[in-house]
XYZ file of C-alpha atoms in Angstrom:
661
model
C -91.347 29.619 -84.583
C -91.612 31.253 -81.449
C -90.469 27.948 -80.018
C -86.895 28.139 -81.525
C -86.929 31.493 -81.399
C -87.357 30.662 -77.820
C -84.248 27.655 -77.626
C -81.549 30.115 -79.595
C -81.739 31.611 -76.735
C -79.520 30.767 -74.046
C -80.281 32.419 -70.136
C -77.651 31.379 -67.638
C -78.431 32.265 -64.017
C -76.192 31.873 -61.192
C -77.233 31.031 -57.370
C -74.614 31.336 -54.582
C -74.779 30.190 -50.961
C -73.541 33.320 -48.252
C -70.378 31.969 -48.095
C -70.167 31.237 -52.149
C -69.373 27.389 -51.020
C -72.072 26.092 -52.803
C -73.596 27.576 -56.646
C -76.366 26.948 -59.147
C -77.580 27.716 -62.525
C -80.232 27.780 -63.564
C -80.817 27.810 -67.145
C -83.491 26.708 -70.254
C -82.412 23.963 -72.304
C -82.186 24.465 -76.250
C -86.613 23.425 -76.239
C -86.835 25.660 -73.955
C -87.396 23.266 -70.283
C -86.092 24.491 -67.155
C -83.265 22.444 -65.544
C -80.100 23.240 -63.051
C -76.723 21.538 -61.720
C -75.151 22.514 -58.563
C -71.250 22.734 -57.293
C -70.077 22.457 -54.044
C -66.347 23.891 -53.510
C -65.866 23.700 -57.299
C -66.788 20.342 -57.537
C -70.218 19.379 -59.453
C -72.734 17.002 -57.369
C -76.412 17.427 -59.288
C -75.170 17.957 -63.724
C -77.631 18.961 -65.927
C -81.001 18.245 -63.747
C -84.481 18.778 -65.364
C -86.786 20.036 -64.184
C -91.657 20.412 -65.087
C -95.135 18.856 -65.172
C -96.828 16.511 -66.875
C -100.665 17.421 -66.336
C -103.352 15.593 -66.731
C -106.529 16.684 -70.458
C -102.797 19.411 -71.015
C -99.836 19.910 -72.202
C -96.990 19.507 -70.744
C -95.443 22.365 -68.665
C -92.278 21.685 -69.536
C -90.360 23.083 -72.293
C -90.661 25.649 -74.448
C -90.120 28.474 -71.620
C -88.642 31.547 -71.630
C -87.674 33.831 -68.214
C -89.838 37.015 -68.249
C -87.709 37.873 -64.251
C -85.383 37.477 -62.245
C -84.418 38.204 -58.920
C -81.899 37.903 -56.263
C -82.245 38.605 -52.500
C -80.272 37.451 -49.089
C -81.517 36.751 -46.156
C -80.659 36.451 -42.680
C -82.421 35.660 -39.122
C -81.961 33.423 -35.634
C -85.040 32.269 -34.485
C -85.880 30.411 -31.976
C -87.535 27.052 -31.521
C -90.318 26.342 -28.852
C -88.278 22.589 -28.035
C -85.855 21.661 -30.279
C -82.380 19.386 -30.535
C -81.103 22.450 -31.003
C -83.074 26.588 -29.428
C -81.828 28.933 -31.515
C -81.220 28.868 -35.437
C -78.818 30.556 -38.218
C -81.042 30.511 -41.200
C -78.962 31.741 -43.819
C -79.948 31.766 -47.456
C -79.583 33.550 -50.747
C -82.760 33.337 -52.805
C -83.051 33.552 -56.857
C -86.692 33.706 -57.738
C -86.827 32.948 -61.895
C -90.373 33.636 -63.841
C -91.171 31.388 -66.441
C -92.867 31.947 -68.861
C -94.191 29.719 -72.412
C -93.872 31.258 -75.703
C -96.896 29.182 -77.047
C -99.650 30.634 -77.401
C -101.182 29.514 -73.934
C -98.263 31.145 -71.848
C -98.711 29.497 -68.954
C -96.400 31.282 -66.258
C -94.249 29.201 -63.375
C -91.623 30.603 -61.131
C -88.844 28.610 -59.672
C -87.669 29.556 -55.793
C -83.840 27.839 -54.809
C -82.342 28.652 -51.627
C -78.551 28.450 -51.745
C -77.193 27.501 -48.146
C -73.517 26.877 -46.998
C -75.007 24.162 -45.650
C -77.723 22.419 -48.926
C -79.552 23.986 -51.368
C -83.847 23.711 -51.550
C -86.527 24.568 -54.746
C -89.882 24.136 -55.210
C -92.686 25.135 -58.079
C -94.605 27.822 -57.432
C -97.995 28.405 -59.312
C -99.078 32.174 -59.678
C -102.801 32.590 -60.240
C -103.884 33.090 -64.045
C -106.666 32.152 -65.932
C -104.892 29.744 -67.765
C -104.064 27.524 -65.593
C -107.068 27.458 -62.428
C -107.199 23.712 -61.608
C -105.165 21.038 -62.702
C -103.593 17.526 -62.640
C -100.629 15.995 -61.985
C -99.373 12.803 -63.582
C -95.675 13.431 -62.522
C -93.425 15.382 -61.342
C -90.078 16.003 -63.957
C -87.642 17.675 -61.270
C -84.267 15.251 -61.911
C -81.373 14.663 -59.273
C -78.705 14.106 -62.215
C -75.065 12.673 -60.333
C -72.312 12.686 -60.331
C -71.433 9.697 -59.887
C -72.206 5.607 -58.374
C -72.398 7.506 -54.737
C -72.433 4.970 -51.635
C -76.279 4.970 -51.015
C -78.050 4.324 -47.722
C -81.831 3.902 -48.439
C -84.712 1.839 -47.668
C -87.181 0.667 -50.598
C -90.391 3.083 -51.602
C -93.077 1.411 -53.076
C -96.429 3.225 -54.227
C -97.280 4.205 -51.141
C -96.102 1.421 -48.076
C -94.582 2.250 -44.717
C -91.166 3.247 -44.195
C -89.870 0.769 -41.947
C -87.708 -1.586 -43.327
C -83.378 -2.267 -42.288
C -81.020 0.496 -44.880
C -79.689 -1.257 -47.481
C -76.383 0.151 -48.177
C -75.502 0.155 -52.300
C -73.686 2.224 -54.824
C -76.734 4.344 -56.243
C -76.642 2.284 -59.754
C -78.650 -0.554 -57.798
C -81.500 0.848 -56.279
C -85.209 1.288 -57.892
C -87.082 3.578 -56.265
C -86.587 4.487 -52.505
C -87.647 6.750 -49.915
C -86.371 9.915 -48.238
C -84.215 11.450 -47.238
C -81.718 9.280 -49.003
C -78.031 9.757 -47.736
C -74.959 9.028 -50.285
C -71.424 9.348 -50.471
C -69.219 10.120 -52.657
C -65.581 8.869 -54.002
C -64.157 11.954 -52.517
C -65.828 11.401 -48.896
C -68.665 14.395 -49.496
C -71.926 13.631 -48.214
C -75.168 14.617 -49.831
C -78.971 13.522 -48.654
C -82.108 14.482 -50.647
C -85.388 15.023 -49.146
C -88.024 17.333 -49.048
C -89.634 20.320 -47.019
C -92.096 21.084 -45.536
C -94.509 19.357 -47.492
C -98.174 20.431 -48.139
C -101.338 19.279 -49.121
C -99.045 17.310 -52.823
C -97.646 13.713 -53.207
C -95.051 12.390 -50.686
C -91.826 12.622 -53.499
C -89.670 9.550 -53.452
C -86.999 8.739 -55.542
C -86.804 6.486 -58.928
C -83.324 5.205 -60.753
C -84.193 6.212 -63.931
C -80.936 5.349 -65.312
C -77.526 5.178 -64.328
C -77.222 6.822 -61.377
C -79.820 10.112 -62.128
C -82.501 10.101 -59.822
C -86.102 11.748 -60.472
C -89.108 11.940 -58.549
C -91.611 9.484 -58.131
C -94.797 11.042 -56.636
C -97.552 8.147 -54.610
C -100.815 8.590 -56.829
C -103.811 9.610 -55.683
C -105.419 6.694 -55.551
C -105.196 2.639 -56.478
C -108.123 3.395 -59.357
C -105.941 6.639 -60.330
C -102.030 7.128 -61.635
C -103.093 11.151 -60.587
C -100.132 12.234 -58.139
C -101.710 15.975 -57.103
C -104.886 18.111 -57.678
C -103.676 21.512 -57.331
C -105.113 24.633 -57.718
C -103.283 28.323 -58.909
C -102.159 29.629 -56.775
C -99.442 26.803 -55.742
C -96.508 26.273 -54.201
C -95.215 22.670 -54.342
C -92.910 21.418 -51.204
C -89.100 21.968 -51.818
C -86.510 19.559 -52.714
C -83.760 20.048 -50.728
C -79.989 18.439 -51.580
C -77.890 18.589 -48.112
C -73.956 18.591 -48.503
C -71.727 17.845 -45.751
C -67.773 17.902 -45.235
C -68.548 14.648 -43.209
C -71.385 12.830 -42.211
C -71.091 14.155 -38.782
C -72.381 17.561 -40.467
C -75.263 16.417 -41.981
C -76.823 15.984 -38.430
C -76.372 19.533 -37.699
C -77.884 20.814 -40.766
C -81.063 22.667 -39.654
C -82.108 23.578 -43.616
C -85.417 21.164 -43.341
C -86.358 23.229 -40.369
C -85.253 26.267 -42.182
C -87.152 25.674 -45.558
C -90.644 25.197 -43.452
C -92.826 28.313 -42.396
C -92.399 30.171 -38.518
C -95.147 28.562 -35.853
C -98.795 29.127 -36.962
C -100.463 28.910 -33.221
C -98.965 31.626 -31.284
C -98.563 31.011 -27.875
C -97.118 27.338 -28.005
C -96.520 27.236 -23.884
C -98.445 24.120 -23.386
C -96.652 21.809 -26.309
C -94.222 20.450 -22.995
C -91.501 17.787 -24.325
C -91.163 14.712 -21.550
C -91.134 11.340 -20.813
C -93.817 8.157 -20.880
C -94.185 4.954 -19.904
C -97.108 2.766 -20.523
C -99.267 -0.510 -21.498
C -97.585 -0.676 -24.656
C -94.243 -3.096 -24.420
C -96.323 -5.868 -22.123
C -98.838 -6.007 -25.515
C -95.728 -6.760 -27.689
C -94.844 -9.435 -25.589
C -97.788 -11.147 -25.383
C -97.866 -10.676 -21.642
C -101.309 -8.840 -22.141
C -103.797 -8.072 -25.272
C -105.223 -5.072 -26.972
C -108.512 -6.634 -27.082
C -111.021 -7.081 -24.872
C -110.586 -11.113 -22.973
C -108.505 -11.690 -20.129
C -105.142 -10.652 -21.039
C -106.869 -7.124 -22.008
C -104.052 -5.452 -20.332
C -105.683 -1.504 -20.668
C -107.780 -2.584 -17.661
C -108.795 0.529 -14.661
C -106.415 -1.846 -12.557
C -103.299 -2.009 -14.732
C -102.911 1.262 -15.724
C -102.902 2.550 -12.307
C -99.649 0.072 -11.581
C -98.133 2.190 -14.889
C -99.675 5.930 -13.002
C -97.991 4.754 -9.635
C -94.353 3.564 -11.484
C -94.260 7.235 -13.640
C -95.455 9.234 -10.601
C -93.461 7.621 -8.491
C -90.065 7.599 -10.837
C -91.077 11.393 -12.573
C -92.472 10.359 -15.763
C -95.149 12.622 -16.832
C -97.319 10.480 -19.226
C -98.367 6.908 -19.778
C -99.540 6.035 -22.933
C -102.671 3.614 -22.468
C -103.032 1.447 -25.808
C -106.746 -0.990 -26.020
C -108.345 1.241 -24.413
C -111.421 1.523 -26.627
C -113.842 0.029 -28.846
C -112.955 -1.688 -32.051
C -109.771 -4.046 -31.394
C -111.657 -7.349 -31.811
C -110.882 -8.752 -34.547
C -108.939 -8.486 -37.639
C -108.658 -4.629 -37.286
C -105.392 -4.187 -39.064
C -106.830 -5.919 -42.457
C -108.909 -3.004 -43.616
C -111.056 -3.480 -40.601
C -110.382 -0.055 -39.137
C -114.764 0.763 -39.125
C -114.902 -0.764 -36.196
C -112.685 1.369 -33.807
C -114.589 4.479 -31.189
C -112.545 6.563 -30.394
C -115.188 7.893 -27.497
C -115.664 4.431 -26.210
C -113.532 2.873 -23.957
C -114.177 -1.049 -22.683
C -116.320 -1.711 -19.503
C -113.126 -2.174 -18.208
C -111.404 0.102 -18.371
C -112.514 3.227 -16.057
C -111.535 6.667 -17.742
C -113.572 8.845 -15.247
C -111.181 6.833 -12.641
C -107.991 6.616 -14.061
C -107.987 10.096 -15.193
C -109.375 11.284 -11.530
C -106.083 9.291 -9.983
C -104.071 9.900 -13.094
C -104.159 13.800 -11.890
C -104.000 13.097 -7.535
C -100.560 11.519 -8.608
C -99.186 14.542 -11.284
C -99.629 12.416 -14.434
C -101.623 12.779 -17.206
C -103.033 9.815 -20.061
C -101.581 9.732 -23.665
C -103.859 8.982 -25.743
C -104.031 6.229 -29.030
C -106.079 6.785 -31.312
C -104.863 3.483 -34.028
C -106.952 3.750 -37.239
C -106.218 0.575 -38.884
C -105.497 2.912 -41.713
C -109.739 4.087 -41.777
C -108.853 7.578 -42.677
C -112.642 8.174 -43.367
C -113.801 6.872 -40.268
C -110.996 8.796 -38.182
C -112.286 11.409 -39.927
C -115.856 11.434 -39.069
C -115.179 11.384 -35.733
C -112.050 14.135 -35.388
C -114.246 16.695 -33.462
C -116.192 14.260 -31.074
C -112.429 12.595 -30.761
C -110.156 15.570 -29.503
C -113.273 16.932 -27.167
C -113.060 14.182 -25.276
C -109.171 14.262 -25.103
C -109.308 17.818 -24.391
C -112.003 16.943 -21.662
C -110.336 13.738 -19.992
C -105.936 16.087 -19.764
C -105.102 13.667 -22.250
C -102.341 16.036 -23.736
C -100.422 13.950 -25.727
C -101.869 11.221 -28.427
C -100.783 8.975 -30.416
C -102.215 8.078 -33.552
C -101.652 4.637 -35.894
C -102.396 3.930 -39.452
C -101.420 0.328 -39.586
C -102.439 -1.585 -42.776
C -101.166 -4.628 -44.263
C -100.794 -4.429 -48.039
C -99.902 -0.344 -49.579
C -103.826 0.847 -49.556
C -106.162 3.171 -47.312
C -109.346 1.334 -46.226
C -110.620 3.776 -49.102
C -108.366 2.721 -51.914
C -106.253 5.501 -50.885
C -102.234 5.258 -50.862
C -101.546 6.005 -47.425
C -98.481 8.846 -48.782
C -100.480 10.405 -51.631
C -101.566 13.624 -51.557
C -104.697 12.924 -49.946
C -103.660 10.781 -47.202
C -101.213 14.272 -46.544
C -103.665 16.196 -45.975
C -105.678 14.085 -43.655
C -102.374 14.301 -42.047
C -102.611 17.780 -41.812
C -106.091 17.637 -40.140
C -105.754 16.031 -37.192
C -102.597 18.016 -36.413
C -104.759 20.977 -36.740
C -107.845 19.697 -34.604
C -105.138 18.985 -32.243
C -103.563 22.004 -31.712
C -106.725 23.384 -31.312
C -107.747 21.577 -28.774
C -104.173 21.914 -27.063
C -103.656 17.927 -27.914
C -99.304 17.050 -28.794
C -99.053 14.718 -31.306
C -96.885 11.429 -31.584
C -97.752 9.565 -34.955
C -96.855 6.199 -36.021
C -97.223 4.715 -39.654
C -98.053 8.215 -40.605
C -95.850 10.534 -43.495
C -92.770 11.224 -43.399
C -91.369 14.506 -41.215
C -90.689 17.600 -43.783
C -90.607 20.126 -41.330
C -93.772 20.774 -40.091
C -92.898 20.992 -36.805
C -91.759 24.668 -37.136
C -95.457 25.556 -38.113
C -96.740 23.561 -36.321
C -95.480 23.095 -32.523
C -97.998 20.265 -31.683
C -96.668 17.858 -34.018
C -93.871 16.821 -32.282
C -92.981 13.450 -32.797
C -93.343 10.714 -34.521
C -92.170 7.802 -35.589
C -92.020 6.549 -39.812
C -88.219 3.734 -39.554
C -88.449 0.906 -37.773
C -88.382 1.539 -33.989
C -87.588 -0.883 -30.977
C -90.757 -3.065 -31.642
C -89.426 -5.138 -34.326
C -87.089 -6.687 -31.641
C -90.131 -7.645 -30.026
C -91.354 -9.667 -32.992
C -89.702 -9.545 -36.269
C -89.662 -13.069 -38.088
C -85.784 -11.208 -39.789
C -84.352 -11.233 -35.539
C -85.345 -7.277 -35.255
C -83.193 -4.707 -35.537
C -79.652 -5.502 -35.838
C -77.114 -3.794 -34.155
C -76.397 -1.027 -36.489
C -79.802 -0.492 -37.692
C -79.372 2.968 -34.702
C -76.001 3.075 -35.949
C -77.256 4.314 -39.684
C -80.802 6.222 -38.618
C -79.330 9.545 -37.533
C -77.624 10.169 -40.349
C -80.810 8.909 -43.004
C -84.223 9.581 -40.759
C -82.876 11.704 -38.214
C -82.689 14.177 -41.085
C -85.673 14.834 -41.605
C -86.504 15.158 -37.928
C -87.594 13.369 -34.478
C -88.738 9.653 -34.121
C -90.784 8.313 -31.688
C -88.319 5.362 -31.496
C -88.619 4.390 -28.036
C -85.708 3.040 -26.163
C -85.624 2.209 -22.946
C -85.940 -2.409 -22.893
C -84.066 -3.678 -20.137
C -84.612 -7.069 -20.536
C -83.115 -7.697 -23.724
C -83.319 -11.719 -24.253
C -86.928 -11.354 -24.171
C -87.233 -14.707 -22.363
C -90.976 -14.685 -23.368
C -89.664 -14.595 -27.489
C -86.781 -17.311 -28.051
C -86.791 -16.171 -30.730
C -86.310 -12.803 -31.095
C -84.488 -10.404 -28.574
C -83.379 -6.495 -28.240
C -79.678 -6.965 -30.296
C -77.924 -4.520 -27.913
C -76.377 -3.726 -24.452
C -78.003 -2.282 -21.925
C -75.983 -0.062 -21.761
C -76.539 1.124 -25.524
C -80.648 1.695 -24.751
C -79.462 4.417 -22.181
C -77.301 5.511 -24.765
C -80.307 5.533 -27.550
C -82.015 8.530 -25.435
C -79.369 11.381 -26.455
C -78.360 9.886 -29.847
C -82.361 9.499 -31.054
C -84.039 12.327 -30.434
C -87.625 12.870 -30.056
C -88.947 15.314 -27.667
C -90.951 12.691 -26.557
C -88.936 9.880 -25.066
C -90.811 6.420 -23.697
C -89.265 3.985 -20.993
C -91.187 1.370 -22.900
C -89.664 -1.466 -20.128
C -92.059 -3.309 -17.903
C -91.739 -1.877 -14.646
C -90.520 -4.581 -12.612
C -87.587 -4.999 -14.929
C -86.445 -1.274 -14.348
C -87.215 -2.423 -10.201
C -84.267 -4.641 -11.040
C -81.373 -2.273 -12.303
C -82.975 0.689 -10.519
C -78.870 2.093 -10.929
C -79.414 2.570 -15.182
C -82.816 3.954 -14.341
C -81.515 6.703 -12.843
C -80.033 7.243 -15.540
C -83.617 8.085 -17.873
C -84.962 9.776 -14.899
C -82.108 12.414 -15.418
C -81.880 12.114 -19.078
C -83.485 15.010 -20.443
C -85.681 15.667 -23.219
C -85.252 19.494 -24.392
C -81.902 21.158 -25.073
C -80.477 23.535 -25.888
C -77.990 22.903 -28.551
C -76.379 19.775 -29.788
C -73.125 18.648 -30.543
C -71.753 15.795 -32.461
C -68.585 14.191 -31.676
C -67.802 11.544 -33.890
C -69.544 8.974 -36.686
C -69.500 7.073 -39.183
C -72.489 5.733 -41.098
C -73.058 2.217 -39.776
C -70.080 1.999 -37.502
C -70.609 4.278 -34.837
C -71.378 8.163 -33.248
C -71.371 9.622 -30.500
C -73.502 12.780 -30.012
C -73.491 15.610 -26.670
C -76.567 17.206 -25.940
C -77.099 20.811 -23.183
C -80.189 20.986 -21.379
C -82.038 23.826 -22.490
C -82.358 25.951 -19.453
C -79.530 24.140 -17.731
C -75.853 23.250 -17.477
C -76.478 19.770 -17.651
C -75.339 18.471 -20.608
C -75.206 14.481 -21.563
C -73.948 12.295 -23.769
C -74.541 8.596 -25.877
C -71.803 6.807 -27.486
C -73.194 3.815 -29.696
C -72.228 1.569 -32.172
C -72.813 -1.483 -34.212
C -71.716 -5.938 -34.140
C -68.411 -4.428 -33.231
C -66.600 -3.813 -30.493
C -65.125 -0.446 -29.894
C -62.837 2.113 -27.920
C -63.322 5.951 -28.692
C -62.197 8.659 -27.276
C -65.087 11.666 -25.837
C -62.571 15.214 -25.059
C -65.141 16.845 -23.519
C -64.111 20.381 -24.444
C -67.387 21.126 -25.588
C -67.837 21.796 -21.569
C -67.923 25.219 -20.365
C -64.631 27.004 -19.339
C -63.594 26.951 -15.211
C -66.070 24.639 -14.858
C -66.629 21.255 -12.652
C -68.880 18.471 -13.110
C -69.923 15.187 -11.452
C -70.117 12.930 -14.651
C -72.070 9.297 -13.766
C -70.622 7.043 -16.919
C -72.755 3.575 -17.655
C -70.481 1.769 -19.711
C -70.573 -2.590 -20.866
C -69.001 -4.718 -18.662
C -65.864 -5.966 -20.022
C -67.235 -8.749 -20.847
C -70.556 -7.206 -22.141
C -71.459 -8.679 -25.611
C -75.166 -7.387 -27.485
C -75.364 -11.473 -27.681
C -74.065 -13.103 -24.733
C -74.264 -11.227 -22.333
C -76.855 -7.584 -22.715
C -77.515 -6.563 -19.807
C -73.760 -6.452 -17.904
C -73.282 -2.842 -17.410
C -71.073 -0.289 -15.144
C -70.930 3.591 -13.323
C -68.077 4.817 -12.532
C -68.730 8.318 -10.934
C -66.093 11.023 -11.215
C -65.418 14.761 -11.397
C -64.316 16.537 -14.927
C -63.665 19.651 -16.375
C -63.552 21.162 -20.053
C -59.836 20.367 -19.871
C -61.083 15.934 -19.553
C -60.915 13.931 -21.970
C -62.960 9.906 -21.148
C -61.982 6.749 -22.805
C -64.351 4.492 -23.380
C -64.717 1.133 -24.906
C -68.334 0.117 -26.371
C -69.211 -3.753 -26.227
C -70.240 -5.443 -29.122
C -73.458 -3.426 -30.227
C -73.014 -1.680 -27.228
C -72.424 2.106 -25.417
C -72.235 3.915 -23.208
C -74.730 7.221 -21.522
C -73.081 10.112 -19.539
C -74.328 12.056 -17.476
C -72.600 15.584 -16.846
C -74.208 17.433 -13.720
C -73.146 21.448 -13.242
C -71.293 21.219 -9.545
């Protein structure tokens, strides 16, 4: 009878963003189940969407609730990123905190917190400490996103725990099944929506499943192959934020920092040792099979070869040299659940780590460590402390981690992006911070803004990077791939895409090529944001194009501010960024397979100040298929009053350095 009584008591709670353009209504259904809907500029973008949890060996935490408290508050401040695409970020929102309690004899409590910004909203569940709910297991999160139309969506397929390295598809929402986030959509009236999550700690990764029509539901990655449990929780506990970003233009999504704002401030204290920079390394030659990771006559990570890269880095101003294949464990089928053989403190005999370190230090360069685990997290965790002591001892200020696996599972049977792996990734981040090591993570869990809290987690892959151009059987990344990434994957955070290929036809790989022009490769340094950028090609290929190499040497990696000049998803994008602590600006513009004419207004420059513009553009006869390396460099004096007409070749781009006089 108590539940019936509650069902007839309808309590609505409305919360609005600071400028009142976004409104969220929270309410209980007739069955006492929490639900919400979202309105943007008066129009509903998310209709009635249910909330709650199914638990293991316990009644669902979903229906029969009453509201016992409701508090609204406002917050506004501006905080500074230690590094980033925008130095100062405004954090301004209205918060609604709703306290719920079951009316049954269980009387379990659940809080739901909404933070509503002008550019979107986030909500999460909080389980207060209570005798009725100590440690428990979540079988399903019942969070819904009931979309109000069959929007055009850009997505990659989600699986139980598999990788994120897929090409994007563009279909109506109704044609999706299970997808990764960020999921970006365009409505029929031209509003853009992105669904994702923020502050993913000690919880399972959220995919999205289409349940019926255009209604989506959270689909958490299971704990393991033998357990359908999604998360193991002990109260008090807060889930990650479920996020909805909204914009009138696709380009406005690129400068929404809602995901970062929903994360806690820096917990590491002084992070002056976290320094953005550009690097080279023993990497691309391995993908081209000019060298190999494993021992033998083609072994790439030798002392002599590393010194060659150190010399190149020192001559051209790169701060680091990545060395892959340096340590014992690469022989045999390590990628087929053979990662237990990796030893993270034992170099191969032809790699003299003491000599390499001495030589690098003498040249003013540091070695970037590499920890491929073969998805054997157990083996890696047994060595974590020793491995990071090793990095610290040898002055390796950064490490690239890898978790390559051939299926969906880690070697211990856990799903790759379930709660177990999320915990593991956090442990790696914290041990790396203890030893003052920056982490560039590959094959890891998606970014949800944790870099604000742990700034040493400086970049990650989590999408198809440039390596696919060397060996993918589908022909590599098509020209539109990088025009989709800024509006999808890049909404979550920095990406180690590894641009900078100058030999684009890949003569040693007749079935593959890099599907861009050389000028577009330069533009990617601005368009695909990362505070650590690789010049991925071989030194000898850079030496053939000293003019183009100059842009890579000049371009910044840490920014004061970012301006998106134009773009359409899958078509083109142009971005301007100001170098941090400098008056210099850099511009990158890229297109898909179509040639395109753009006009860039320089009104983002300060009035009355003059700049030397070096324009690295496609030659008139450039084409990513037939003449990709044709480019022209032009120099002119410009100011904020000028506009630059730009022609982008098929698969092409343009990169501009604007150096203050």
